[in-house]
Short mmCIF file of C-alpha atoms and ligand atoms in Angstrom, two decimals:
data_model
loop_
_atom_site.label_atom_id
_atom_site.label_comp_id
_atom_site.label_asym_id
_atom_site.label_seq_id
_atom_site.Cartn_x
_atom_site.Cartn_y
_atom_site.Cartn_z
CA MET A 23 -8.22 -159.77 -18.28
CA THR A 24 -8.92 -158.45 -14.78
CA GLN A 25 -11.88 -159.94 -12.93
CA THR A 26 -15.05 -157.90 -13.28
CA ALA A 27 -18.06 -159.29 -11.44
CA ILE A 28 -21.42 -158.80 -13.14
CA THR A 29 -24.75 -159.35 -11.39
CA LEU A 30 -28.11 -158.48 -12.86
CA ALA A 31 -31.78 -159.07 -12.15
CA ALA A 32 -33.08 -161.98 -14.22
CA GLN A 33 -35.66 -164.77 -14.24
CA PRO A 34 -35.88 -166.97 -12.23
CA PHE A 35 -33.36 -165.14 -10.00
CA ASP A 36 -30.27 -162.92 -10.29
CA PHE A 37 -27.65 -163.95 -12.86
CA SER A 38 -24.00 -163.55 -11.86
CA CYS A 39 -20.88 -164.02 -13.93
CA ASP A 40 -17.40 -162.66 -14.34
CA LEU A 41 -16.52 -160.79 -17.52
CA ALA A 42 -13.25 -162.72 -17.83
CA SER A 43 -15.01 -166.12 -18.00
CA THR A 44 -18.12 -165.12 -19.97
CA ALA A 45 -18.72 -164.98 -23.72
CA LEU A 46 -21.40 -163.07 -25.59
CA VAL A 47 -22.78 -165.54 -28.17
CA ILE A 48 -24.66 -164.02 -31.11
CA ILE A 49 -26.62 -166.66 -32.98
CA ASP A 50 -27.09 -166.47 -36.76
CA MET A 51 -27.65 -162.72 -37.22
CA GLN A 52 -26.97 -163.29 -40.91
CA ARG A 53 -28.60 -161.80 -43.98
CA ASP A 54 -30.25 -165.17 -44.83
CA PHE A 55 -32.55 -164.78 -41.81
CA ILE A 56 -32.87 -161.00 -41.38
CA GLU A 57 -33.14 -159.65 -44.94
CA PRO A 58 -35.69 -160.25 -47.71
CA GLY A 59 -34.63 -162.88 -50.27
CA GLY A 60 -32.90 -165.23 -47.82
CA PHE A 61 -33.68 -168.56 -46.21
CA GLY A 62 -36.11 -167.12 -43.67
CA GLU A 63 -38.27 -165.56 -46.34
CA THR A 64 -38.17 -168.62 -48.61
CA LEU A 65 -39.68 -170.57 -45.72
CA GLY A 66 -42.65 -168.18 -45.91
CA ASN A 67 -41.76 -165.92 -42.98
CA ASP A 68 -42.07 -162.14 -42.43
CA VAL A 69 -38.42 -161.19 -41.87
CA SER A 70 -39.18 -157.64 -40.69
CA LEU A 71 -40.00 -159.04 -37.24
CA LEU A 72 -36.38 -160.12 -36.85
CA SER A 73 -34.70 -156.89 -37.99
CA ALA A 74 -36.45 -155.03 -35.16
CA ILE A 75 -33.98 -156.42 -32.58
CA VAL A 76 -30.87 -155.13 -34.40
CA PRO A 77 -30.53 -151.83 -32.43
CA ALA A 78 -30.78 -153.64 -29.08
CA CYS A 79 -28.19 -156.20 -30.21
CA GLN A 80 -25.90 -153.40 -31.39
CA ALA A 81 -26.11 -151.64 -28.02
CA VAL A 82 -25.14 -154.81 -26.13
CA LEU A 83 -22.38 -155.73 -28.58
CA SER A 84 -20.83 -152.31 -28.37
CA ALA A 85 -20.96 -152.20 -24.54
CA TRP A 86 -19.56 -155.74 -24.33
CA ARG A 87 -16.71 -154.85 -26.70
CA ALA A 88 -15.96 -151.67 -24.75
CA ALA A 89 -15.73 -153.75 -21.56
CA GLY A 90 -13.25 -156.09 -23.30
CA GLY A 91 -15.55 -159.16 -23.31
CA LEU A 92 -15.15 -162.20 -25.56
CA VAL A 93 -17.54 -162.28 -28.54
CA VAL A 94 -18.68 -165.34 -30.51
CA HIS A 95 -20.70 -165.00 -33.72
CA THR A 96 -22.35 -168.00 -35.37
CA ARG A 97 -23.65 -168.52 -38.88
CA GLU A 98 -25.89 -171.36 -40.05
CA SER A 99 -23.75 -172.34 -42.95
CA HIS A 100 -23.11 -175.30 -45.23
CA ARG A 101 -20.14 -176.32 -47.34
CA VAL A 102 -20.37 -175.47 -51.06
CA ASP A 103 -20.81 -179.18 -51.91
CA LEU A 104 -23.56 -179.48 -49.25
CA SER A 105 -21.75 -182.54 -47.84
CA ASP A 106 -22.68 -181.31 -44.34
CA CYS A 107 -26.37 -180.80 -45.19
CA PRO A 108 -28.30 -184.03 -44.73
CA PRO A 109 -31.13 -184.66 -47.23
CA ALA A 110 -33.48 -184.70 -44.23
CA LYS A 111 -32.67 -181.00 -43.73
CA ARG A 112 -32.51 -179.94 -47.38
CA ASN A 113 -35.69 -181.70 -48.51
CA ARG A 114 -37.92 -180.80 -45.56
CA GLY A 115 -41.09 -178.86 -46.32
CA ASN A 116 -41.91 -176.92 -49.45
CA PRO A 117 -39.79 -173.74 -49.50
CA ARG A 118 -39.53 -171.62 -52.64
CA LEU A 119 -35.75 -172.12 -52.57
CA ARG A 120 -33.92 -174.92 -50.80
CA ILE A 121 -30.55 -174.82 -49.06
CA GLY A 122 -27.92 -174.58 -51.82
CA ASP A 123 -30.30 -173.08 -54.41
CA THR A 124 -29.43 -169.66 -55.85
CA GLY A 125 -31.50 -166.71 -54.66
CA PRO A 126 -31.08 -162.93 -54.77
CA MET A 127 -28.32 -163.08 -52.09
CA GLY A 128 -26.49 -166.06 -53.62
CA ARG A 129 -26.80 -169.73 -52.65
CA ILE A 130 -29.06 -170.18 -49.64
CA LEU A 131 -27.18 -170.95 -46.36
CA VAL A 132 -23.91 -171.67 -48.22
CA ALA A 133 -20.57 -170.50 -46.80
CA GLY A 134 -19.07 -167.46 -48.49
CA GLU A 135 -22.30 -166.33 -50.20
CA PRO A 136 -23.58 -162.77 -49.60
CA GLY A 137 -26.69 -164.03 -47.77
CA ASN A 138 -24.54 -166.07 -45.40
CA GLN A 139 -22.72 -163.00 -44.06
CA ILE A 140 -23.56 -161.49 -40.71
CA ILE A 141 -25.54 -158.26 -41.19
CA PRO A 142 -23.24 -155.20 -41.43
CA ALA A 143 -24.62 -153.66 -38.20
CA LEU A 144 -23.24 -156.62 -36.21
CA SER A 145 -20.19 -157.54 -38.32
CA PRO A 146 -17.49 -159.45 -36.47
CA MET A 147 -14.37 -157.49 -35.60
CA PRO A 148 -10.87 -158.94 -36.05
CA GLY A 149 -10.11 -161.34 -33.21
CA GLU A 150 -13.73 -162.25 -32.52
CA ILE A 151 -14.70 -165.91 -32.88
CA VAL A 152 -16.87 -166.84 -35.87
CA ILE A 153 -18.39 -170.34 -35.88
CA ASP A 154 -19.94 -171.81 -39.02
CA LYS A 155 -22.46 -174.39 -37.90
CA PRO A 156 -24.30 -176.91 -40.09
CA GLY A 157 -27.01 -177.59 -37.53
CA LYS A 158 -29.37 -175.64 -35.34
CA GLY A 159 -27.12 -175.89 -32.28
CA ALA A 160 -23.83 -173.97 -32.11
CA PHE A 161 -22.02 -176.96 -30.55
CA TYR A 162 -23.01 -179.67 -33.05
CA ALA A 163 -20.10 -180.41 -35.46
CA THR A 164 -18.21 -177.23 -34.51
CA PRO A 165 -15.09 -176.44 -32.44
CA LEU A 166 -17.06 -174.12 -30.12
CA HIS A 167 -16.83 -176.15 -26.89
CA VAL A 168 -13.07 -176.75 -27.24
CA THR A 169 -12.49 -173.09 -28.08
CA LEU A 170 -14.47 -171.86 -25.06
CA ARG A 171 -12.84 -174.36 -22.68
CA LYS A 172 -9.36 -173.25 -23.79
CA LYS A 173 -10.33 -169.69 -22.88
CA GLY A 174 -11.74 -170.69 -19.49
CA VAL A 175 -15.29 -169.67 -20.37
CA THR A 176 -17.99 -170.91 -17.97
CA HIS A 177 -20.90 -168.51 -18.65
CA LEU A 178 -22.62 -167.59 -21.92
CA ILE A 179 -24.90 -164.64 -22.72
CA PHE A 180 -27.08 -165.30 -25.78
CA MET A 181 -28.61 -163.03 -28.41
CA GLY A 182 -29.78 -163.78 -31.96
CA VAL A 183 -32.31 -165.67 -34.05
CA THR A 184 -34.53 -167.50 -34.02
CA THR A 185 -35.46 -167.85 -30.39
CA GLU A 186 -37.07 -171.27 -30.50
CA VAL A 187 -34.88 -172.81 -33.21
CA CYS A 188 -31.14 -172.04 -33.21
CA VAL A 189 -30.98 -169.97 -30.01
CA GLN A 190 -32.87 -172.45 -27.86
CA THR A 191 -31.05 -175.44 -29.34
CA SER A 192 -27.69 -173.77 -28.68
CA MET A 193 -28.67 -172.91 -25.10
CA ARG A 194 -29.75 -176.48 -24.42
CA GLU A 195 -26.50 -177.82 -25.89
CA ALA A 196 -24.55 -175.33 -23.74
CA ASN A 197 -26.53 -176.28 -20.64
CA ASP A 198 -25.67 -179.96 -21.14
CA ARG A 199 -21.99 -179.02 -21.47
CA GLY A 200 -21.99 -177.23 -18.11
CA TYR A 201 -22.29 -173.57 -19.07
CA ASP A 202 -24.53 -171.16 -17.15
CA CYS A 203 -26.57 -169.37 -19.82
CA LEU A 204 -28.49 -166.09 -19.96
CA LEU A 205 -30.84 -165.12 -22.82
CA LEU A 206 -31.35 -161.39 -23.47
CA THR A 207 -35.06 -161.25 -24.24
CA ASP A 208 -35.11 -158.03 -26.31
CA CYS A 209 -32.10 -159.24 -28.34
CA THR A 210 -33.72 -162.40 -29.67
CA GLU A 211 -36.70 -162.87 -31.95
CA SER A 212 -38.79 -165.45 -33.72
CA TYR A 213 -40.92 -165.35 -36.85
CA PHE A 214 -43.67 -166.49 -34.43
CA PRO A 215 -44.10 -164.18 -31.39
CA GLN A 216 -45.93 -166.88 -29.46
CA PHE A 217 -42.98 -169.26 -29.92
CA LYS A 218 -40.57 -166.63 -28.58
CA ALA A 219 -42.75 -166.08 -25.50
CA ALA A 220 -43.07 -169.81 -24.87
CA THR A 221 -39.33 -170.35 -25.30
CA VAL A 222 -38.41 -167.60 -22.84
CA ASP A 223 -40.82 -169.14 -20.32
CA MET A 224 -39.52 -172.67 -20.77
CA ILE A 225 -35.88 -171.59 -20.40
CA HIS A 226 -36.30 -170.01 -16.97
CA ALA A 227 -39.11 -172.27 -15.65
CA GLN A 228 -38.44 -174.94 -13.05
CA GLY A 229 -35.74 -172.93 -11.32
CA GLY A 230 -33.90 -172.12 -14.56
CA ILE A 231 -33.99 -175.61 -16.08
CA VAL A 232 -32.12 -174.33 -19.16
CA GLY A 233 -30.88 -170.96 -17.90
CA TRP A 234 -31.76 -167.36 -17.10
CA THR A 235 -33.64 -164.69 -19.07
CA SER A 236 -33.64 -160.90 -18.75
CA PRO A 237 -33.98 -157.74 -20.83
CA SER A 238 -30.62 -156.28 -21.94
CA GLN A 239 -30.93 -153.14 -19.80
CA GLY A 240 -29.70 -154.95 -16.70
CA LEU A 241 -26.55 -156.07 -18.51
CA LEU A 242 -25.97 -152.61 -20.01
CA SER A 243 -26.24 -151.03 -16.54
CA ALA A 244 -23.85 -153.62 -15.07
CA LEU A 245 -21.32 -152.97 -17.85
CA THR A 246 -21.48 -149.19 -17.62
CA PRO A 247 -22.10 -148.31 -13.98
CA GLY A 248 -23.03 -144.70 -13.36
CA PRO A 249 -21.45 -142.49 -10.67
CA ALA A 250 -21.79 -143.92 -7.15
N1 TIU B 316 -30.90 -169.81 -37.08
C1 TIU B 316 -32.08 -170.43 -37.07
O1 TIU B 316 -32.87 -170.29 -36.14
N2 TIU B 316 -32.40 -171.21 -38.20
C2 TIU B 316 -33.69 -171.44 -38.63
O2 TIU B 316 -33.89 -172.14 -39.64
N3 TIU B 316 -34.70 -170.83 -37.95
C3 TIU B 316 -36.03 -170.79 -38.26
O3 TIU B 316 -36.80 -170.30 -37.44
N4 TIU B 316 -36.44 -171.28 -39.43
#
């Protein structure tokens, strides 16, 4: 891929990357979190908050694809025998349905089930990377770091859900592995608006201790420059 420099206004200061060494990482935009009847709802959450970001995510995904950028999708997903789901995760709290139980979209958070699929609006295209992850972070017990290193990726742009759980954990894991990370603030959501706001603040505080944050418009403009 030819080098295409991207610079956009962000917090705490401008974010710069090159398209050829940057991946768009879309965290867990799967039916289990976005649609009624999945894991998110069984935990007692209002899932309609999350579906509101889908159009903004679609706009970024389609511009990123048109520019020829690398796309990574993740799914929070366990093996059918739940051998990668520790009891400490499965037995936590008092949900109506636990991981592995059968709900209206099949077994909760289990690979291959209807609820585990990425929502149709953001479906992976052939050739895009899909990572099934058993934890909150996209790097824990997955081949993501090796895959990105092989492709020469140094910068990551994050979208997805939920902001303070799987997105933040993945950004912190990425930060520790040496990636520069940007979070698109209108392309991520939490079941708790105050947690989203706090997470965005804590990512870019202290000079970008975890990374950068910005609305998606800056990236869209950088990807589709108007006439000079
Ligand atoms: N993907 C992700 O964030 N998993 C969660 O369980 N999030 C909650 O906010 N529960």
